[in-house]
Amino acid sequence: MNESSIPHMQGPICPLPIKSYEQIVMGHGAGGKMTQDLIRQYFVPNFSNPFLLEGNDFSFVQTHQSGRIVVSTDAHIVSPLFFPGGDIGRLAVSGTVNDLAMSGGIPLGLTASFILEEGFSISTLEKIIVSMAATAQEAGVPIVAGDTKVVEKGKADGIFISTSGVAWVPDHLHIGGAFAQPGDTVLISGTLGDHGIAVLSARGELGLETEIKSDVAPLNHLVQSIVQYTRNVHVLRDPTRGGLATTLNEIAVQSQVGIILNESSIPVDPVVGSTCEMLGFDPLYVANEGKMIVFVPANEANGVLDVMRSQKFGENAAIIGRVESTPTGKVLLKTIIGGTRLLDVMSGEMLPRIC
Amino acid sequence: MRYLEEFRDAELVKNVLSKINHTVKHPWVIMEICGGQTHSIMHHGIAQLLPGEIELVHGPGCPVCVTSLELVDKALSIASRPNVIFCSFGDMLRVPGSHGDLFSVKAAGGQVRIVYSPLDAVKIAQQNPDKEVVFFAIGFETTAPANAMSVLYAQSLGLQNYSILVSHVTVPPAMHAILSSPHNRVQGFLAAGHVCSVMGYHQYHAISQIYKIPIVVTGFEPLDLLNGILMTVELLESGTPRVQNAYSRVVSEAGNIPAQALIKRVFQDCDRNWRGIGLIPQSGWELRPEYHFFDAEKRFEVEQIQTRESDICISGQILQGIKKPPQCPAFGRICTPQNPLGATMVSSEGTCAAYYRYARIDMEE
């Protein structure tokens, strides 16, 4: 044994363990009793379901004989952790539920792993867990497995949550970014940019007080109502980071088509619109966490629009554009005043303008 | 009135367009001075709605673009120091210096913060008495009053740790430089509305008379821009070069007099290097000697920096309206917003960036 391998003792260790902490300490992630207690006390009662109660490091998910299994994963970081309309917990559940749902499939179960920073408040953790449980309940998707690790103070920003999930897609659905076809109509499920502006104003750095709430929500029920109405859905996608513009550009490239949007029919909340105007942002590039883009053949568009508007989270749905064969891989915007311009992907970070 | 949609009304736009069509008889080259106007023209697709006789060329009014390479390099050097919190408007962070940009300084551990107002930087200085807080005071006449205010405010608070790196430029000398160039193509100006909201437009009469050129004070919304273009075309077609105001809801002849007094109290005229254009005499502002305490260039010994510009970039000719971005061999190929060769590709108000973002429809990639 050389000198460097001798563990450093940081002073005398208290012989009486503190049973109940108000903050996360390193021991909560050590895999022993404290970890078990944390799980039993906070995670199990909230996420409770038969799969989790089996106590294994894996869970079986009930599936069907036909169809395909869809897998997705998403890591969640957000500052502040709580913002108008949601929090990191609701975001973590909705994020993966929505990624799965955009296959047209039915999400069957989620897993969640938590990276906690030493010193993180346990009552805040509990609030986040309760919010995750409520969102999972709302989506009807159980959280079937989880993991917790604790890192030293300063090595993380409070809490990071990764969620993964599986969904089942029936054989008759073929939905994906590569399936847009000339002649398709493009729909959006509601107003754009709400999440990004809500989080930005919740940071309090802008000196703005807006009433905007994040749209963060699980969209799997809305998706099911559409695919039950018609099998003829070509693309579903949630325009999260990078916003509508960036997501549509991805689809235009994947499908090798041109997408033409009408600026005047794109729904934007007036408060989001004026906030963006003031800061030099464009709502078409601002993140959404509870919106989806739908591509269907033109003859299905009005029917799908009616279905979406009758559902929760689809009340402000609108037809916003169409697909053409050219310009391949690009998105064009017919502006309010009748001009036409390119709607490009966002490059790097969105930066506020000087004046 | 919510000032969000009223000046984008499609019917009113059609009306003004038909008046422009009716008025124009000859080919004219019109320059919008301000990068915000360029951005708006491209963003709303205005140029393509105009009759073929009217060619819009884009002026040097993007402060991010014309800030000299030396100053960007100085900013990078100051921001890299361990005891400094360097504050800047957002779109300055991606401007390439000779080596890297403020983003790369931040990634390497420098404390670089985006602020919306220089007064936020003063607050940061108050909260961090053990750090030097430096604000990158760039911009035209529009941002100068707030930057001047930040110095006076820091002085009144007795702050010892606040300074500004000044890179102010002014519009009229740039107009002189463009009009007196042998390569000049500009026959009419849309003057920058927000610059005029501070400075007024009395100083443009002389320029209009010397160069026999119409100058119309113009705003930023589609209807503002089209009205400015209509008034410019009317003046050109009738052969009456003079100054008019198409942005009277914001701008008066005299401008904002308290703001001008503030500028005069804190700043004085100086020669400035414009990136891509070169030295224009008496075209900028620096801190008056009595405020040298707040001058970051004086507070931080920054050695003379050897700057290097790209050999291919034609941003200088673009800033003077002599060439347009698609005429540059590098445009959209080796020069993109992700990898800009010159500053006109960096800022969202830069002409090259605006073309890249909004008009690259037919370009092969």
XYZ file of C-alpha atoms in Angstrom:
720
model
C 0.000 0.000 0.000
C 1.457 3.322 -0.926
C 0.638 6.603 0.695
C -1.742 7.875 -1.981
C -4.071 4.885 -1.615
C -4.710 5.529 2.065
C -8.180 7.053 2.337
C -8.299 10.581 3.685
C -10.346 10.894 6.826
C -12.109 14.194 7.075
C -12.045 14.429 10.845
C -13.862 12.296 13.370
C -17.047 10.567 12.220
C -20.160 10.969 14.311
C -20.963 7.656 16.000
C -24.710 8.340 16.039
C -26.140 8.323 12.521
C -28.620 11.036 11.740
C -31.779 9.183 10.800
C -33.735 11.809 9.013
C -31.978 14.372 6.834
C -33.579 17.383 5.285
C -30.983 17.363 2.570
C -29.452 14.785 0.285
C -26.148 13.537 1.658
C -23.632 11.258 -0.051
C -24.962 8.256 1.889
C -28.312 8.514 0.072
C -26.536 7.293 -3.036
C -24.330 4.643 -1.469
C -26.741 1.764 -2.122
C -27.194 0.865 1.526
C -29.826 1.472 4.120
C -30.089 5.194 3.459
C -30.695 4.558 -0.223
C -33.353 1.987 0.593
C -35.006 4.356 3.031
C -35.036 7.151 0.482
C -36.652 4.808 -2.053
C -39.160 3.385 0.438
C -40.068 6.707 1.925
C -40.382 8.844 -1.173
C -40.327 6.891 -4.429
C -42.345 3.735 -3.698
C -45.444 5.356 -2.205
C -45.690 7.768 -5.120
C -44.770 5.535 -8.038
C -46.400 2.468 -6.529
C -47.358 -0.256 -9.019
C -47.069 -4.070 -9.103
C -43.955 -3.976 -11.315
C -42.034 -1.723 -8.960
C -43.197 -3.593 -5.864
C -41.571 -6.793 -7.144
C -38.346 -5.160 -6.039
C -36.197 -6.420 -8.908
C -33.611 -4.434 -10.832
C -35.759 -5.024 -13.916
C -39.445 -5.059 -14.706
C -41.514 -7.080 -17.133
C -43.781 -5.055 -19.369
C -46.962 -6.619 -20.687
C -46.944 -6.671 -24.487
C -48.936 -8.032 -27.397
C -48.234 -10.773 -29.913
C -48.288 -8.557 -32.983
C -46.879 -5.086 -33.492
C -43.526 -3.610 -32.569
C -41.882 -2.341 -29.440
C -40.647 1.278 -29.378
C -37.896 2.428 -27.029
C -36.890 5.992 -26.158
C -34.827 7.856 -23.591
C -34.424 11.480 -22.560
C -32.336 13.357 -19.974
C -33.870 16.368 -18.244
C -32.216 19.424 -16.824
C -34.028 22.709 -16.291
C -33.455 25.894 -14.349
C -35.495 26.802 -12.370
C -36.762 23.362 -11.305
C -40.263 24.765 -10.810
C -41.774 27.141 -13.352
C -45.294 28.334 -14.171
C -47.187 25.367 -15.609
C -44.769 22.647 -14.559
C -41.539 21.421 -13.040
C -38.671 19.076 -13.872
C -40.735 16.065 -12.761
C -43.631 16.748 -15.108
C -41.084 17.500 -17.818
C -39.209 14.224 -17.278
C -42.359 12.119 -17.566
C -43.927 14.076 -20.434
C -40.673 14.192 -22.396
C -40.316 10.451 -22.725
C -44.064 9.730 -22.947
C -44.234 12.171 -25.871
C -41.172 10.781 -27.631
C -42.744 7.318 -27.408
C -46.209 8.545 -28.358
C -44.918 10.158 -31.574
C -44.564 6.602 -32.943
C -48.360 6.396 -32.781
C -47.904 3.703 -30.144
C -49.198 3.227 -26.623
C -46.551 3.916 -23.948
C -46.404 0.918 -21.590
C -43.932 1.936 -18.920
C -41.154 4.294 -17.942
C -37.957 4.045 -15.952
C -36.439 7.001 -14.190
C -32.941 7.610 -12.906
C -32.054 10.488 -10.652
C -28.711 12.181 -10.203
C -28.906 14.187 -6.987
C -26.414 16.719 -5.751
C -25.293 16.402 -2.175
C -27.210 18.987 -0.154
C -30.336 18.908 -2.344
C -33.469 19.469 -0.289
C -35.429 16.278 0.311
C -38.727 18.117 0.519
C -38.025 19.556 -2.940
C -37.218 16.059 -4.155
C -40.509 14.857 -2.749
C -42.413 17.618 -4.551
C -40.759 16.566 -7.796
C -41.577 12.905 -7.205
C -45.218 13.744 -6.456
C -45.387 15.745 -9.684
C -43.867 12.842 -11.656
C -46.383 10.450 -10.134
C -49.288 12.764 -10.973
C -48.091 13.188 -14.560
C -47.557 9.423 -14.957
C -51.069 8.915 -13.633
C -52.451 11.494 -16.041
C -50.686 9.737 -18.930
C -51.709 6.305 -17.662
C -48.099 5.114 -17.908
C -46.498 3.450 -14.850
C -42.950 4.195 -13.735
C -41.703 0.630 -13.403
C -38.060 0.942 -12.431
C -35.696 3.566 -11.161
C -32.252 4.365 -9.853
C -30.739 7.082 -7.687
C -27.160 8.274 -7.493
C -25.759 11.081 -5.385
C -22.783 13.169 -6.466
C -20.668 15.498 -4.347
C -21.753 19.077 -3.917
C -20.753 21.130 -6.923
C -20.660 18.151 -9.305
C -24.274 18.611 -10.470
C -26.934 21.307 -10.447
C -29.407 20.045 -7.839
C -31.154 17.292 -9.703
C -30.933 15.663 -13.128
C -33.589 13.171 -14.195
C -33.265 10.667 -17.017
C -36.328 8.772 -18.125
C -36.601 5.881 -20.572
C -39.659 4.060 -21.762
C -41.191 1.468 -24.016
C -44.327 1.613 -26.120
C -46.236 -0.774 -28.310
C -47.143 0.139 -31.879
C -49.684 -1.889 -33.844
C -48.586 -3.225 -37.248
C -50.930 -1.001 -39.255
C -49.286 2.279 -38.193
C -46.244 3.558 -40.102
C -45.425 6.927 -38.621
C -42.032 8.600 -38.790
C -40.074 11.624 -39.912
C -39.226 10.009 -43.255
C -42.850 9.445 -44.309
C -44.018 12.976 -45.205
C -45.389 13.064 -48.761
C -46.094 15.852 -51.230
C -49.768 16.695 -50.798
C -49.734 16.207 -47.017
C -51.225 18.835 -44.764
C -49.269 20.029 -41.707
C -51.120 20.602 -38.418
C -49.952 21.856 -35.041
C -51.719 21.029 -31.774
C -51.612 24.561 -30.307
C -49.720 27.794 -29.588
C -45.951 27.857 -29.996
C -43.153 28.962 -27.688
C -45.045 28.819 -24.366
C -42.585 26.539 -22.551
C -39.431 28.409 -23.529
C -40.823 31.820 -22.603
C -42.352 30.532 -19.331
C -38.987 29.092 -18.228
C -37.088 32.156 -19.393
C -39.323 34.550 -17.464
C -39.308 32.259 -14.400
C -35.525 32.745 -14.269
C -36.289 36.337 -13.382
C -33.316 37.697 -15.321
C -35.377 39.559 -17.859
C -37.201 41.834 -15.463
C -40.375 40.592 -17.114
C -43.413 39.233 -15.414
C -45.539 37.277 -17.860
C -48.578 35.136 -17.212
C -47.337 32.553 -19.653
C -47.468 28.977 -18.439
C -45.372 26.172 -19.834
C -47.351 23.778 -22.027
C -45.530 20.733 -20.607
C -47.962 17.804 -20.843
C -48.174 14.144 -21.879
C -49.687 13.936 -25.366
C -50.257 10.172 -25.631
C -54.046 10.416 -25.286
C -54.191 13.103 -27.992
C -52.094 10.869 -30.265
C -54.366 7.894 -29.641
C -57.443 9.905 -30.526
C -55.839 10.780 -33.877
C -54.637 7.285 -34.806
C -57.995 5.851 -33.802
C -59.700 8.340 -36.130
C -57.408 7.496 -39.069
C -54.575 5.061 -39.767
C -53.437 7.464 -42.435
C -50.973 9.503 -40.328
C -47.543 10.039 -41.884
C -45.556 12.051 -39.336
C -46.000 12.930 -35.655
C -43.316 14.875 -33.823
C -43.073 17.098 -30.775
C -41.205 20.340 -31.530
C -39.143 20.660 -28.350
C -35.693 22.307 -28.370
C -35.159 24.354 -31.517
C -38.912 24.801 -31.854
C -41.255 24.296 -34.807
C -38.781 25.613 -37.383
C -35.945 23.269 -36.463
C -38.240 20.219 -36.174
C -39.856 20.838 -39.572
C -36.432 21.201 -41.154
C -35.475 17.782 -39.764
C -38.618 16.287 -41.285
C -38.055 18.030 -44.648
C -34.574 16.512 -44.833
C -35.640 13.048 -43.611
C -38.519 12.875 -46.108
C -36.745 14.771 -48.920
C -39.677 17.136 -49.413
C -40.345 20.867 -49.211
C -42.616 22.203 -46.472
C -44.548 25.451 -47.030
C -46.009 27.201 -43.973
C -48.472 30.087 -43.716
C -47.239 32.504 -41.081
C -50.724 33.942 -40.526
C -52.182 30.565 -39.505
C -49.460 29.623 -36.998
C -50.921 30.014 -33.485
C -48.825 32.122 -31.090
C -50.115 33.494 -27.792
C -50.020 37.329 -27.954
C -47.989 37.550 -24.719
C -45.416 35.087 -26.082
C -45.434 37.005 -29.370
C -44.711 40.374 -27.779
C -42.151 38.957 -25.332
C -40.271 37.400 -28.240
C -40.542 40.624 -30.224
C -39.022 42.569 -27.340
C -36.139 40.160 -26.773
C -35.347 39.488 -30.415
C -36.520 35.871 -30.298
C -38.675 34.098 -32.846
C -41.458 31.927 -31.320
C -40.967 29.438 -34.142
C -37.569 28.581 -32.614
C -38.635 28.563 -28.961
C -39.060 25.212 -27.154
C -42.405 23.519 -26.585
C -43.022 20.574 -24.266
C -46.673 19.834 -24.915
C -47.195 20.378 -28.623
C -47.082 18.130 -31.637
C -46.851 18.421 -35.374
C -49.082 16.142 -37.452
C -48.693 15.301 -41.156
C -51.723 13.683 -42.812
C -52.966 13.488 -46.425
C -54.923 16.644 -47.316
C -58.272 14.806 -47.427
C -57.874 13.755 -43.774
C -56.802 17.188 -42.520
C -60.148 18.694 -41.519
C -61.271 15.508 -39.786
C -58.026 15.267 -37.824
C -58.273 18.973 -36.937
C -61.765 18.428 -35.484
C -60.556 15.411 -33.493
C -57.586 17.341 -32.094
C -59.677 20.365 -31.134
C -62.097 18.123 -29.222
C -59.258 16.738 -27.062
C -57.335 18.080 -24.097
C -54.069 19.753 -25.191
C -55.412 20.069 -28.760
C -57.990 22.843 -28.270
C -55.983 25.410 -30.264
C -54.904 23.050 -33.052
C -54.521 24.586 -36.499
C -53.639 23.724 -40.074
C -50.395 25.574 -40.722
C -48.986 24.368 -44.026
C -48.523 21.750 -46.715
C -45.891 19.480 -48.184
C -44.575 19.850 -51.730
C -41.922 17.957 -53.647
C -39.597 21.011 -53.778
C -37.488 22.737 -52.517
C -36.174 19.430 -51.224
C -35.114 19.416 -47.612
C -36.215 22.995 -46.954
C -38.990 24.843 -45.158
C -40.470 28.022 -46.627
C -42.634 30.555 -44.845
C -45.329 32.604 -46.590
C -45.090 35.753 -44.481
C -48.093 37.665 -43.125
C -47.621 40.365 -45.731
C -47.398 37.899 -48.623
C -43.630 37.479 -49.081
C -41.887 34.123 -49.042
C -38.712 33.306 -47.182
C -36.635 30.429 -45.921
C -37.370 29.122 -42.434
C -33.968 27.791 -41.484
C -32.802 25.620 -38.586
C -31.562 27.428 -35.520
C -27.805 27.728 -35.452
C -26.363 27.203 -31.983
C -27.943 29.035 -29.106
C -30.683 31.606 -29.591
C -29.148 34.962 -28.660
C -31.006 38.089 -27.705
C -30.392 40.970 -30.089
C -28.620 44.151 -29.052
C -31.307 46.633 -30.092
C -53.275 49.477 -30.407
C -50.875 46.647 -29.565
C -48.119 47.625 -32.007
C -47.618 43.959 -32.878
C -49.888 43.316 -35.841
C -51.154 46.719 -36.951
C -47.997 47.546 -38.892
C -48.027 44.111 -40.568
C -51.541 44.373 -41.972
C -51.594 42.539 -45.323
C -54.260 44.839 -46.872
C -52.453 48.057 -45.921
C -49.211 46.549 -47.199
C -50.904 45.873 -50.553
C -52.075 49.497 -50.694
C -48.605 50.918 -50.149
C -47.089 48.436 -52.605
C -49.513 49.532 -55.296
C -48.616 53.188 -54.607
C -44.920 52.317 -54.970
C -45.638 50.482 -58.228
C -47.599 53.472 -59.469
C -44.875 55.973 -58.535
C -41.699 54.266 -59.687
C -40.571 55.037 -63.257
C -36.786 54.561 -63.155
C -34.358 52.077 -61.586
C -33.170 53.183 -58.119
C -30.689 51.841 -55.572
C -31.843 52.477 -52.001
C -29.850 51.634 -48.883
C -31.387 50.857 -45.506
C -28.804 51.926 -42.929
C -29.736 49.770 -40.002
C -29.178 46.053 -39.527
C -32.541 45.823 -37.785
C -34.152 47.063 -40.997
C -32.190 44.529 -43.085
C -33.342 41.793 -40.742
C -36.964 42.911 -40.988
C -36.847 43.200 -44.809
C -35.582 39.623 -45.084
C -37.741 38.283 -42.249
C -40.953 39.526 -43.848
C -39.889 38.858 -47.438
C -40.314 42.521 -48.407
C -37.667 42.842 -51.160
C -39.395 40.351 -53.459
C -42.691 42.259 -53.256
C -41.090 45.444 -54.615
C -41.115 46.343 -58.324
C -37.975 45.313 -60.237
C -36.868 48.952 -60.542
C -36.071 49.158 -56.840
C -32.884 47.540 -55.603
C -32.354 47.483 -51.835
C -28.736 47.404 -50.663
C -27.845 46.882 -47.070
C -25.914 49.330 -44.962
C -23.309 49.201 -42.222
C -25.755 49.675 -39.320
C -25.092 46.454 -37.472
C -22.971 47.383 -34.441
C -21.986 43.784 -33.840
C -20.648 43.555 -37.393
C -18.606 46.754 -37.467
C -16.955 46.439 -34.060
C -13.270 46.281 -34.913
C -11.305 43.082 -34.633
C -8.851 44.796 -32.267
C -11.674 45.545 -29.834
C -13.108 42.026 -30.096
C -9.631 40.680 -29.354
C -9.304 43.074 -26.413
C -12.667 41.851 -25.132
C -11.492 38.234 -25.375
C -8.291 39.087 -23.544
C -10.080 40.922 -20.715
C -12.834 38.285 -20.420
C -10.212 35.542 -20.029
C -8.785 37.084 -16.849
C -9.625 35.148 -13.703
C -10.888 38.121 -11.685
C -13.189 39.521 -14.361
C -16.914 39.107 -14.981
C -17.378 40.171 -18.581
C -20.911 41.299 -19.512
C -22.149 41.651 -23.059
C -25.255 41.839 -25.233
C -26.045 38.311 -26.434
C -25.209 38.535 -30.108
C -21.660 39.742 -29.402
C -20.734 36.356 -27.933
C -20.405 34.578 -31.255
C -18.369 37.269 -33.024
C -15.057 35.731 -34.016
C -11.882 37.469 -32.931
C -8.471 36.521 -34.263
C -8.563 33.470 -32.000
C -11.947 32.212 -30.814
C -14.999 34.065 -29.508
C -16.553 34.928 -26.124
C -18.336 31.558 -26.119
C -14.999 29.788 -26.222
C -13.689 32.038 -23.424
C -16.764 31.019 -21.400
C -16.250 27.336 -22.158
C -12.625 27.656 -21.015
C -13.819 28.924 -17.620
C -14.069 32.694 -18.199
C -17.002 34.424 -16.551
C -18.984 35.772 -19.491
C -22.575 36.840 -18.895
C -25.326 37.949 -21.265
C -27.149 41.054 -20.058
C -30.045 42.963 -21.575
C -28.974 46.328 -20.267
C -25.706 47.868 -19.047
C -27.536 48.683 -15.813
C -27.715 44.917 -15.172
C -23.925 44.879 -15.430
C -23.753 47.635 -12.786
C -25.938 45.457 -10.541
C -23.558 42.551 -11.053
C -20.689 44.862 -10.047
C -22.580 45.790 -6.856
C -23.157 42.125 -6.022
C -19.549 41.112 -6.709
C -17.331 43.717 -5.034
C -14.314 41.392 -5.188
C -14.552 41.046 -9.001
C -13.887 43.448 -11.841
C -17.078 43.780 -13.896
C -16.621 44.924 -17.482
C -19.437 45.768 -19.883
C -18.834 45.600 -23.639
C -20.364 48.960 -24.632
C -20.962 48.458 -28.310
C -23.533 50.074 -30.548
C -24.620 53.135 -32.452
C -26.310 56.222 -31.048
C -29.185 53.972 -29.896
C -27.334 52.181 -27.094
C -25.119 55.116 -26.101
C -27.505 56.802 -23.613
C -27.931 53.636 -21.530
C -24.190 52.971 -21.628
C -23.502 56.557 -20.508
C -26.113 56.147 -17.795
C -24.374 53.017 -16.488
C -21.143 54.981 -15.978
C -22.922 57.788 -14.123
C -24.854 55.275 -12.040
C -21.696 53.341 -11.117
C -20.052 56.655 -10.210
C -22.962 57.691 -7.997
C -22.781 54.317 -6.223
C -19.048 54.804 -5.722
C -18.308 51.514 -7.477
C -14.603 50.880 -7.930
C -15.005 47.641 -9.883
C -17.114 48.666 -12.903
C -15.748 49.650 -16.294
C -16.865 49.636 -19.917
C -15.038 48.613 -23.066
C -16.280 51.294 -25.451
C -16.842 50.626 -29.130
C -19.396 53.278 -30.030
C -19.851 54.250 -33.658
C -22.052 56.940 -35.201
C -24.142 56.902 -38.372
C -23.578 60.253 -40.188
C -19.795 59.775 -40.733
C -20.508 56.328 -42.214
C -23.024 57.889 -44.620
C -20.375 60.407 -45.683
C -17.879 57.564 -46.192
C -20.296 55.572 -48.348
C -21.411 58.545 -50.456
C -17.912 59.865 -51.096
C -16.573 56.483 -52.221
C -15.878 56.253 -55.984
C -17.712 52.903 -55.954
C -20.870 54.320 -54.427
C -24.156 53.015 -55.884
C -26.552 54.402 -53.276
C -29.140 56.931 -54.558
C -31.421 57.135 -51.549
C -31.223 56.319 -47.833
C -33.685 54.849 -45.376
C -32.264 56.400 -42.194
C -32.245 54.206 -39.091
C -35.382 54.984 -37.099
C -34.108 54.124 -33.650
C -30.848 56.050 -34.081
C -32.990 59.065 -35.059
C -35.275 58.546 -32.055
C -32.232 59.494 -29.954
C -30.404 61.956 -32.223
C -33.282 63.420 -34.256
C -32.658 63.982 -37.958
C -31.513 67.591 -38.141
C -27.964 66.436 -38.870
C -29.069 64.709 -42.098
C -30.067 67.889 -43.933
C -26.425 68.726 -44.645
C -25.705 65.232 -46.019
C -28.796 65.393 -48.214
C -27.743 68.768 -49.603
C -24.049 67.959 -50.179
C -24.670 64.692 -52.005
C -28.081 65.602 -53.509
C -29.648 62.521 -52.017
C -33.034 61.889 -50.384
C -32.944 60.581 -46.801
C -36.127 59.221 -45.236
C -36.280 58.365 -41.530
C -37.762 54.860 -41.492
C -39.010 52.342 -38.932
C -38.779 48.576 -38.780
C -42.206 47.029 -39.309
C -43.262 46.059 -42.862
C -45.570 49.077 -43.220
C -42.912 51.433 -41.820
C -40.342 50.125 -44.273
C -42.678 50.254 -47.264
C -43.775 53.798 -46.376
C -40.106 54.796 -46.116
C -39.426 53.252 -49.516
C -42.488 54.967 -51.029
C -41.404 58.389 -49.743
C -37.832 57.819 -50.980
C -39.067 56.814 -54.437
C -41.358 59.876 -54.584
C -38.401 62.139 -53.747
C -36.175 60.375 -56.288
C -38.750 60.462 -59.096
C -39.577 64.123 -58.482
C -35.876 65.045 -58.270
C -36.225 66.683 -54.845
C -33.440 65.359 -52.637
C -34.331 66.225 -49.060
C -34.937 64.751 -45.633
C -38.346 63.390 -44.646
C -39.714 61.494 -41.676
C -41.708 58.292 -42.268
C -41.444 57.255 -38.609
C -43.083 60.195 -36.892
C -44.760 58.014 -34.266
C -41.308 57.588 -32.712
C -38.944 60.201 -34.162
C -38.923 63.995 -33.935
C -36.599 66.425 -35.739
C -34.792 67.312 -32.512
C -34.688 63.798 -31.077
C -34.441 62.898 -27.415
C -32.690 65.908 -25.923
C -32.045 64.545 -22.390
C -30.511 61.413 -23.952
C -28.276 63.553 -26.160
C -27.167 65.553 -23.125
C -26.293 62.333 -21.333
C -24.176 61.167 -24.280
C -22.409 64.524 -24.488
C -21.668 64.520 -20.791
C -19.938 61.125 -20.826
C -18.594 60.644 -24.348
C -16.580 62.654 -26.870
C -15.939 62.174 -30.602
C -13.043 59.986 -31.735
C -11.736 58.218 -34.839
C -12.913 54.629 -35.125
C -11.890 51.580 -37.051
C -14.929 49.887 -38.589
C -14.502 46.208 -39.146
C -14.470 45.511 -42.879
C -14.413 49.221 -43.806
C -11.403 50.683 -42.046
C -10.762 53.939 -40.241
C -13.468 56.602 -40.491
C -12.399 59.914 -38.916
C -14.543 61.218 -36.032
C -16.969 58.312 -36.468
C -17.189 57.115 -32.903
C -17.390 57.999 -29.249
C -14.964 57.377 -26.397
C -15.185 58.227 -22.709
C -14.295 61.808 -21.805
C -11.079 62.152 -19.745
C -13.058 62.786 -16.555
C -14.534 59.271 -16.890
C -11.291 57.458 -17.706
C -11.606 55.662 -14.391
C -14.405 53.641 -16.002
C -12.515 52.909 -19.214
C -11.709 49.186 -19.407
C -9.016 49.807 -22.024
C -7.201 52.018 -19.515
C -7.910 49.819 -16.498
C -6.631 46.622 -18.078
C -3.272 46.776 -19.751
C -4.015 45.056 -23.029
C -0.947 44.841 -25.204
C -1.203 45.767 -28.863
C -2.896 42.821 -30.492
C -1.909 41.540 -33.931
C -5.188 40.964 -35.751
C -5.835 38.677 -38.688
C -8.851 38.858 -40.989
C -9.903 36.243 -43.536
C -8.466 36.860 -47.027
C -11.671 35.714 -48.743
C -14.291 37.654 -46.765
C -15.821 40.625 -48.626
C -17.797 41.970 -45.674
C -16.313 45.450 -46.181
C -17.863 45.747 -49.638
C -21.106 44.287 -48.297
C -21.251 46.842 -45.470
C -20.925 49.651 -48.038
C -23.607 48.257 -50.341
C -21.115 47.603 -53.148
C -21.653 43.833 -53.199
C -24.292 41.398 -51.974
C -23.680 38.166 -50.052
C -24.338 35.710 -52.931
C -21.503 37.445 -54.830
C -19.035 36.176 -52.242
C -17.401 32.844 -53.144
C -17.387 31.794 -49.507
C -21.061 32.622 -48.773
C -23.008 29.594 -47.534
C -20.158 27.273 -48.498
C -17.209 27.796 -46.186
C -18.767 30.823 -44.457
C -21.893 30.023 -42.425
C -23.335 31.230 -39.106
C -21.729 28.168 -37.488
C -18.367 29.011 -39.016
C -18.376 32.734 -39.865
C -15.416 34.226 -41.712
C -16.548 37.786 -41.099
C -18.801 39.630 -38.728
C -21.624 40.187 -41.256
C -22.313 36.453 -40.944
C -22.467 36.441 -37.158
C -25.064 38.823 -35.830
C -28.698 38.167 -36.639
C -28.674 41.716 -38.021
C -25.677 41.092 -40.243
C -26.478 41.184 -43.954
C -24.816 37.835 -44.717
C -26.548 36.125 -41.801
C -29.905 37.542 -42.918
C -29.376 36.248 -46.472
C -28.205 32.905 -45.120
C -31.194 32.565 -42.856
C -33.965 33.813 -45.067
C -32.966 33.746 -48.724
C -30.950 30.567 -49.288
C -33.893 28.922 -51.024
C -32.349 27.898 -54.332
C -28.834 27.325 -53.136
C -27.294 23.853 -53.465
C -25.693 22.634 -50.253
